[in-house]
Amino acid sequence: MQLTFLGTSAGRPTKERNVTSIALSLPEPLNGFWLFDAGEGTQHRLMGSKLKLNKLEHIFITHLHGDHVYGLPGLLSSRSYFDGAGPLKLFGPSGIRAFVEGVFKLSGTHLAYELDIVEIAPGEIMDDGRFKVEAAELDHRMPCYGYRITEYPQPGQLNLSRLAELGVPPGPLYGKLKHGQDVTLESGGIIHAADVVGPQVPGRIITVLGDTCPCDNAIKLAMDSDLLVHEGTFAPGMEEKARAYGHSTVLQAAQIAALAKVKQLVLTHFSSRFDDHAITTLVEAAREAFPNTVAACDYMDVNIPKPIG
């Protein structure tokens, strides 16, 4: 699994950073991706990546501020021009349906695929058997959500040498064993899955938060995550301004990461007042509270490796 940061600026784009959007590439054999927010210009950023719109399966919108949604109508429209673009689910707060359908009605836009718009409430919003997604409200100037993506444990590795010793032919029997089913050979011998399959591989947890002041739900969503994406709009010492605008400082984000016992923190959504040199300094301050902190930049990829079973 991999996160690709398509936009890392807050409020408005800069020459170096577009406004918010993050892509989550799913593990093989799925080969699709999900999108979190779609600020203006997101489809242009996608054209500079390896991601293709016909592989986009779900979009999760944190809130309806323009720097998180103004790129959505154009992206949805352009997806119609990609061969093989199947049904798409769009998750977001109340109002996301009126926003999208209003733009499409006024612009005469028609999609060539099925779009399912889901206006969410706190709690579990999706479970496809491979991933579960939970949402909770954050502390911002308008209704805003964070998302916790939990990957279910995966079957362990097959012991190929042991299977060969037992005379199990490659093919469908391998698949049954890998999924925990005992099998019977043509000779009548019974092969027990527990004898030839390693322990389950734990799933990964990724938390992507929208704009927020420090709050309890940020900690709950992020608890024990392999990776937390948290906004870092302001510098330490700017807590009053951050509170007034419904945001966090990089130090506050690091403190949330520490309280939630996450493995890695990626900061994004930086105020346009900060250039790259200043952001480097901000990250150094954040690392005092949470050492494993990095600053996102546009087109940065962050891999989330499989835990060791």
GROMACS .gro file of C-alpha atoms in nm:
model
  309
    1MET     CA    1   0.000   0.000   0.000
    2GLN     CA    2   0.121   0.346  -0.080
    3LEU     CA    3   0.009   0.704  -0.024
    4THR     CA    4   0.080   0.959  -0.296
    5PHE     CA    5   0.045   1.324  -0.197
    6LEU     CA    6  -0.103   1.518  -0.489
    7GLY     CA    7  -0.149   1.846  -0.303
    8THR     CA    8  -0.002   1.962   0.028
    9SER     CA    9  -0.084   2.334   0.054
   10ALA     CA   10  -0.350   2.490   0.275
   11GLY     CA   11  -0.614   2.729   0.147
   12ARG     CA   12  -0.459   2.814  -0.187
   13PRO     CA   13  -0.195   2.667  -0.415
   14THR     CA   14   0.163   2.787  -0.439
   15LYS     CA   15   0.413   2.741  -0.721
   16GLU     CA   16   0.546   2.431  -0.544
   17ARG     CA   17   0.234   2.291  -0.378
   18ASN     CA   18  -0.120   2.231  -0.497
   19VAL     CA   19  -0.420   2.223  -0.261
   20THR     CA   20  -0.521   1.908  -0.079
   21SER     CA   21  -0.552   1.564  -0.232
   22ILE     CA   22  -0.406   1.227  -0.133
   23ALA     CA   23  -0.422   0.896  -0.322
   24LEU     CA   24  -0.408   0.556  -0.152
   25SER     CA   25  -0.287   0.281  -0.386
   26LEU     CA   26  -0.425  -0.057  -0.283
   27PRO     CA   27  -0.213  -0.372  -0.255
   28GLU     CA   28  -0.199  -0.638  -0.525
   29PRO     CA   29  -0.399  -0.798  -0.670
   30LEU     CA   30  -0.644  -0.507  -0.634
   31ASN     CA   31  -0.437  -0.247  -0.824
   32GLY     CA   32  -0.692   0.030  -0.778
   33PHE     CA   33  -0.669   0.347  -0.572
   34TRP     CA   34  -0.879   0.567  -0.346
   35LEU     CA   35  -0.871   0.945  -0.328
   36PHE     CA   36  -0.897   1.160  -0.017
   37ASP     CA   37  -1.013   1.512  -0.105
   38ALA     CA   38  -0.990   1.676  -0.445
   39GLY     CA   39  -0.882   2.037  -0.433
   40GLU     CA   40  -0.871   2.247  -0.747
   41GLY     CA   41  -0.625   2.104  -1.001
   42THR     CA   42  -0.624   1.750  -0.861
   43GLN     CA   43  -0.680   1.592  -1.203
   44HIS     CA   44  -0.382   1.788  -1.336
   45ARG     CA   45  -0.170   1.648  -1.053
   46LEU     CA   46  -0.292   1.298  -1.138
   47MET     CA   47  -0.166   1.341  -1.494
   48GLY     CA   48   0.181   1.389  -1.351
   49SER     CA   49   0.160   1.060  -1.160
   50LYS     CA   50   0.125   0.694  -1.256
   51LEU     CA   51  -0.236   0.689  -1.136
   52LYS     CA   52  -0.516   0.660  -1.393
   53LEU     CA   53  -0.875   0.769  -1.334
   54ASN     CA   54  -1.018   0.439  -1.459
   55LYS     CA   55  -0.847   0.273  -1.160
   56LEU     CA   56  -1.010   0.511  -0.912
   57GLU     CA   57  -1.265   0.321  -0.698
   58HIS     CA   58  -1.366   0.547  -0.409
   59ILE     CA   59  -1.335   0.914  -0.315
   60PHE     CA   60  -1.353   1.031   0.047
   61ILE     CA   61  -1.416   1.401   0.107
   62THR     CA   62  -1.333   1.539   0.450
   63HIS     CA   63  -1.532   1.864   0.424
   64LEU     CA   64  -1.670   2.116   0.178
   65HIS     CA   65  -1.412   2.396   0.195
   66GLY     CA   66  -1.304   2.483  -0.159
   67ASP     CA   67  -0.942   2.377  -0.122
   68HIS     CA   68  -1.071   2.022  -0.063
   69VAL     CA   69  -1.353   1.996  -0.322
   70TYR     CA   70  -1.317   2.247  -0.607
   71GLY     CA   71  -1.136   1.991  -0.823
   72LEU     CA   72  -1.404   1.726  -0.776
   73PRO     CA   73  -1.655   1.811  -1.054
   74GLY     CA   74  -1.389   1.831  -1.324
   75LEU     CA   75  -1.223   1.510  -1.211
   76LEU     CA   76  -1.552   1.320  -1.207
   77SER     CA   77  -1.638   1.453  -1.553
   78SER     CA   78  -1.298   1.366  -1.702
   79ARG     CA   79  -1.322   1.010  -1.571
   80SER     CA   80  -1.594   0.943  -1.831
   81TYR     CA   81  -1.327   0.964  -2.103
   82PHE     CA   82  -1.121   0.677  -1.961
   83ASP     CA   83  -1.188   0.329  -2.101
   84GLY     CA   84  -1.286   0.079  -1.835
   85ALA     CA   85  -1.401   0.337  -1.580
   86GLY     CA   86  -1.648   0.139  -1.369
   87PRO     CA   87  -1.883   0.246  -1.090
   88LEU     CA   88  -1.744   0.495  -0.840
   89LYS     CA   89  -1.845   0.567  -0.479
   90LEU     CA   90  -1.814   0.917  -0.339
   91PHE     CA   91  -1.825   0.952   0.040
   92GLY     CA   92  -1.855   1.288   0.211
   93PRO     CA   93  -2.041   1.505   0.461
   94SER     CA   94  -2.395   1.630   0.422
   95GLY     CA   95  -2.409   1.868   0.126
   96ILE     CA   96  -2.170   1.679  -0.101
   97ARG     CA   97  -2.462   1.549  -0.310
   98ALA     CA   98  -2.609   1.896  -0.360
   99PHE     CA   99  -2.266   2.032  -0.453
  100VAL     CA  100  -2.190   1.770  -0.718
  101GLU     CA  101  -2.541   1.739  -0.861
  102GLY     CA  102  -2.583   2.118  -0.866
  103VAL     CA  103  -2.264   2.169  -1.069
  104PHE     CA  104  -2.356   1.888  -1.307
  105LYS     CA  105  -2.709   2.019  -1.359
  106LEU     CA  106  -2.599   2.376  -1.427
  107SER     CA  107  -2.314   2.268  -1.656
  108GLY     CA  108  -2.508   1.999  -1.841
  109THR     CA  109  -2.259   1.732  -1.739
  110HIS     CA  110  -2.344   1.363  -1.789
  111LEU     CA  111  -2.127   1.080  -1.663
  112ALA     CA  112  -2.061   0.761  -1.858
  113TYR     CA  113  -2.041   0.552  -1.540
  114GLU     CA  114  -2.244   0.500  -1.224
  115LEU     CA  115  -2.170   0.746  -0.942
  116ASP     CA  116  -2.297   0.652  -0.596
  117ILE     CA  117  -2.289   0.947  -0.354
  118VAL     CA  118  -2.297   0.854   0.014
  119GLU     CA  119  -2.347   1.130   0.271
  120ILE     CA  120  -2.184   0.988   0.581
  121ALA     CA  121  -2.247   0.990   0.955
  122PRO     CA  122  -1.995   0.904   1.227
  123GLY     CA  123  -1.912   0.535   1.255
  124GLU     CA  124  -1.835   0.259   1.008
  125ILE     CA  125  -1.911   0.378   0.655
  126MET     CA  126  -1.772   0.094   0.443
  127ASP     CA  127  -1.665  -0.270   0.467
  128ASP     CA  128  -1.576  -0.459   0.151
  129GLY     CA  129  -1.429  -0.766   0.323
  130ARG     CA  130  -1.074  -0.648   0.262
  131PHE     CA  131  -1.091  -0.303   0.422
  132LYS     CA  132  -1.309  -0.133   0.681
  133VAL     CA  133  -1.342   0.247   0.683
  134GLU     CA  134  -1.459   0.442   0.986
  135ALA     CA  135  -1.531   0.814   1.008
  136ALA     CA  136  -1.551   1.059   1.297
  137GLU     CA  137  -1.616   1.431   1.320
  138LEU     CA  138  -1.324   1.660   1.384
  139ASP     CA  139  -1.303   2.014   1.525
  140HIS     CA  140  -1.313   2.259   1.234
  141ARG     CA  141  -1.514   2.564   1.127
  142MET     CA  142  -1.762   2.345   0.938
  143PRO     CA  143  -1.854   1.976   0.957
  144CYS     CA  144  -1.534   1.787   0.883
  145TYR     CA  145  -1.441   1.420   0.904
  146GLY     CA  146  -1.135   1.208   0.951
  147TYR     CA  147  -1.108   0.856   0.810
  148ARG     CA  148  -0.955   0.540   0.959
  149ILE     CA  149  -0.881   0.266   0.705
  150THR     CA  150  -0.828  -0.080   0.855
  151GLU     CA  151  -0.700  -0.366   0.643
  152TYR     CA  152  -0.821  -0.707   0.756
  153PRO     CA  153  -0.555  -0.970   0.838
  154GLN     CA  154  -0.436  -1.162   0.535
  155PRO     CA  155  -0.367  -1.539   0.502
  156GLY     CA  156  -0.015  -1.650   0.580
  157GLN     CA  157   0.239  -1.772   0.325
  158LEU     CA  158   0.220  -2.123   0.183
  159ASN     CA  159   0.509  -2.353   0.272
  160LEU     CA  160   0.586  -2.456  -0.085
  161SER     CA  161   0.861  -2.702   0.000
  162ARG     CA  162   0.634  -2.882   0.248
  163LEU     CA  163   0.352  -2.893  -0.009
  164ALA     CA  164   0.591  -3.055  -0.258
  165GLU     CA  165   0.695  -3.313   0.002
  166LEU     CA  166   0.330  -3.396   0.066
  167GLY     CA  167   0.260  -3.432  -0.306
  168VAL     CA  168   0.012  -3.147  -0.335
  169PRO     CA  169  -0.005  -3.039  -0.700
  170PRO     CA  170   0.007  -2.664  -0.773
  171GLY     CA  171  -0.331  -2.519  -0.863
  172PRO     CA  172  -0.672  -2.480  -0.699
  173LEU     CA  173  -0.575  -2.682  -0.391
  174TYR     CA  174  -0.313  -2.419  -0.306
  175GLY     CA  175  -0.581  -2.152  -0.300
  176LYS     CA  176  -0.808  -2.355  -0.073
  177LEU     CA  177  -0.526  -2.425   0.171
  178LYS     CA  178  -0.420  -2.061   0.175
  179HIS     CA  179  -0.773  -1.964   0.276
  180GLY     CA  180  -0.775  -2.213   0.564
  181GLN     CA  181  -0.953  -2.505   0.402
  182ASP     CA  182  -0.827  -2.859   0.451
  183VAL     CA  183  -0.806  -3.058   0.125
  184THR     CA  184  -0.817  -3.421   0.023
  185LEU     CA  185  -0.574  -3.554  -0.237
  186GLU     CA  186  -0.666  -3.808  -0.507
  187SER     CA  187  -0.470  -4.062  -0.303
  188GLY     CA  188  -0.709  -4.005  -0.014
  189GLY     CA  189  -0.459  -3.824   0.201
  190ILE     CA  190  -0.585  -3.521   0.393
  191ILE     CA  191  -0.374  -3.206   0.404
  192HIS     CA  192  -0.449  -2.972   0.693
  193ALA     CA  193  -0.417  -2.602   0.614
  194ALA     CA  194  -0.264  -2.534   0.956
  195ASP     CA  195   0.030  -2.762   0.866
  196VAL     CA  196   0.127  -2.584   0.543
  197VAL     CA  197   0.023  -2.219   0.590
  198GLY     CA  198   0.211  -1.967   0.801
  199PRO     CA  199   0.052  -1.735   1.058
  200GLN     CA  200  -0.186  -1.462   0.944
  201VAL     CA  201  -0.030  -1.134   0.835
  202PRO     CA  202  -0.177  -0.849   1.041
  203GLY     CA  203  -0.357  -0.577   0.849
  204ARG     CA  204  -0.240  -0.217   0.826
  205ILE     CA  205  -0.415   0.089   0.965
  206ILE     CA  206  -0.399   0.427   0.797
  207THR     CA  207  -0.564   0.741   0.933
  208VAL     CA  208  -0.626   1.045   0.715
  209LEU     CA  209  -0.760   1.347   0.898
  210GLY     CA  210  -0.925   1.653   0.751
  211ASP     CA  211  -0.871   2.005   0.882
  212THR     CA  212  -0.891   2.010   1.260
  213CYS     CA  213  -0.791   2.159   1.590
  214PRO     CA  214  -0.656   1.903   1.837
  215CYS     CA  215  -0.950   1.690   1.954
  216ASP     CA  216  -1.034   1.355   2.111
  217ASN     CA  217  -1.168   1.208   1.787
  218ALA     CA  218  -0.836   1.270   1.614
  219ILE     CA  219  -0.669   1.053   1.878
  220LYS     CA  220  -0.939   0.784   1.863
  221LEU     CA  221  -0.923   0.757   1.484
  222ALA     CA  222  -0.544   0.747   1.482
  223MET     CA  223  -0.490   0.505   1.773
  224ASP     CA  224  -0.220   0.246   1.689
  225SER     CA  225  -0.216   0.343   1.321
  226ASP     CA  226   0.074   0.243   1.102
  227LEU     CA  227   0.054   0.589   0.947
  228LEU     CA  228  -0.124   0.911   1.043
  229VAL     CA  229  -0.175   1.199   0.801
  230HIS     CA  230  -0.238   1.516   1.000
  231GLU     CA  231  -0.259   1.877   0.891
  232GLY     CA  232   0.019   2.110   1.007
  233THR     CA  233  -0.110   2.446   0.891
  234PHE     CA  234   0.071   2.663   1.145
  235ALA     CA  235   0.400   2.685   1.331
  236PRO     CA  236   0.449   2.634   1.706
  237GLY     CA  237   0.359   2.955   1.886
  238MET     CA  238   0.065   3.020   1.650
  239GLU     CA  239  -0.186   2.822   1.855
  240GLU     CA  240  -0.430   3.113   1.889
  241LYS     CA  241  -0.443   3.169   1.514
  242ALA     CA  242  -0.473   2.794   1.457
  243ARG     CA  243  -0.769   2.774   1.695
  244ALA     CA  244  -0.937   3.076   1.534
  245TYR     CA  245  -0.923   2.912   1.191
  246GLY     CA  246  -0.994   2.556   1.304
  247HIS     CA  247  -0.645   2.423   1.241
  248SER     CA  248  -0.343   2.277   1.419
  249THR     CA  249   0.023   2.362   1.454
  250VAL     CA  250   0.281   2.104   1.355
  251LEU     CA  251   0.367   2.056   1.722
  252GLN     CA  252   0.004   1.989   1.811
  253ALA     CA  253  -0.013   1.732   1.531
  254ALA     CA  254   0.298   1.561   1.668
  255GLN     CA  255   0.145   1.553   2.015
  256ILE     CA  256  -0.165   1.383   1.872
  257ALA     CA  257   0.059   1.125   1.702
  258ALA     CA  258   0.237   1.054   2.031
  259LEU     CA  259  -0.087   1.019   2.226
  260ALA     CA  260  -0.230   0.786   1.960
  261LYS     CA  261   0.087   0.571   1.957
  262VAL     CA  262   0.112   0.574   1.578
  263LYS     CA  263   0.416   0.441   1.397
  264GLN     CA  264   0.466   0.731   1.155
  265LEU     CA  265   0.331   1.085   1.116
  266VAL     CA  266   0.313   1.266   0.783
  267LEU     CA  267   0.238   1.638   0.804
  268THR     CA  268   0.057   1.817   0.522
  269HIS     CA  269  -0.171   2.118   0.454
  270PHE     CA  270   0.096   2.380   0.519
  271SER     CA  271   0.013   2.749   0.514
  272SER     CA  272   0.135   2.923   0.199
  273ARG     CA  273   0.335   3.159   0.423
  274PHE     CA  274   0.592   2.879   0.470
  275ASP     CA  275   0.846   2.792   0.200
  276ASP     CA  276   1.027   2.458   0.190
  277HIS     CA  277   1.309   2.584   0.410
  278ALA     CA  278   1.061   2.700   0.674
  279ILE     CA  279   0.876   2.369   0.658
  280THR     CA  280   1.202   2.186   0.728
  281THR     CA  281   1.234   2.391   1.044
  282LEU     CA  282   0.874   2.317   1.138
  283VAL     CA  283   0.932   1.944   1.108
  284GLU     CA  284   1.237   1.967   1.333
  285ALA     CA  285   1.014   2.127   1.598
  286ALA     CA  286   0.749   1.857   1.556
  287ARG     CA  287   1.008   1.581   1.597
  288GLU     CA  288   1.071   1.697   1.951
  289ALA     CA  289   0.727   1.559   2.037
  290PHE     CA  290   0.719   1.272   1.783
  291PRO     CA  291   1.051   1.172   1.624
  292ASN     CA  292   0.913   0.971   1.330
  293THR     CA  293   0.765   1.275   1.156
  294VAL     CA  294   0.806   1.378   0.793
  295ALA     CA  295   0.667   1.665   0.586
  296ALA     CA  296   0.472   1.576   0.274
  297CYS     CA  297   0.545   1.746  -0.057
  298ASP     CA  298   0.360   1.716  -0.385
  299TYR     CA  299   0.419   1.380  -0.559
  300MET     CA  300   0.581   1.229  -0.251
  301ASP     CA  301   0.511   0.856  -0.212
  302VAL     CA  302   0.495   0.696   0.131
  303ASN     CA  303   0.496   0.316   0.146
  304ILE     CA  304   0.311   0.136   0.423
  305PRO     CA  305   0.484  -0.203   0.447
  306LYS     CA  306   0.308  -0.519   0.559
  307PRO     CA  307   0.354  -0.588   0.930
  308ILE     CA  308   0.559  -0.892   1.017
  309GLY     CA  309   0.325  -1.179   1.098
   0.00000   0.00000   0.00000
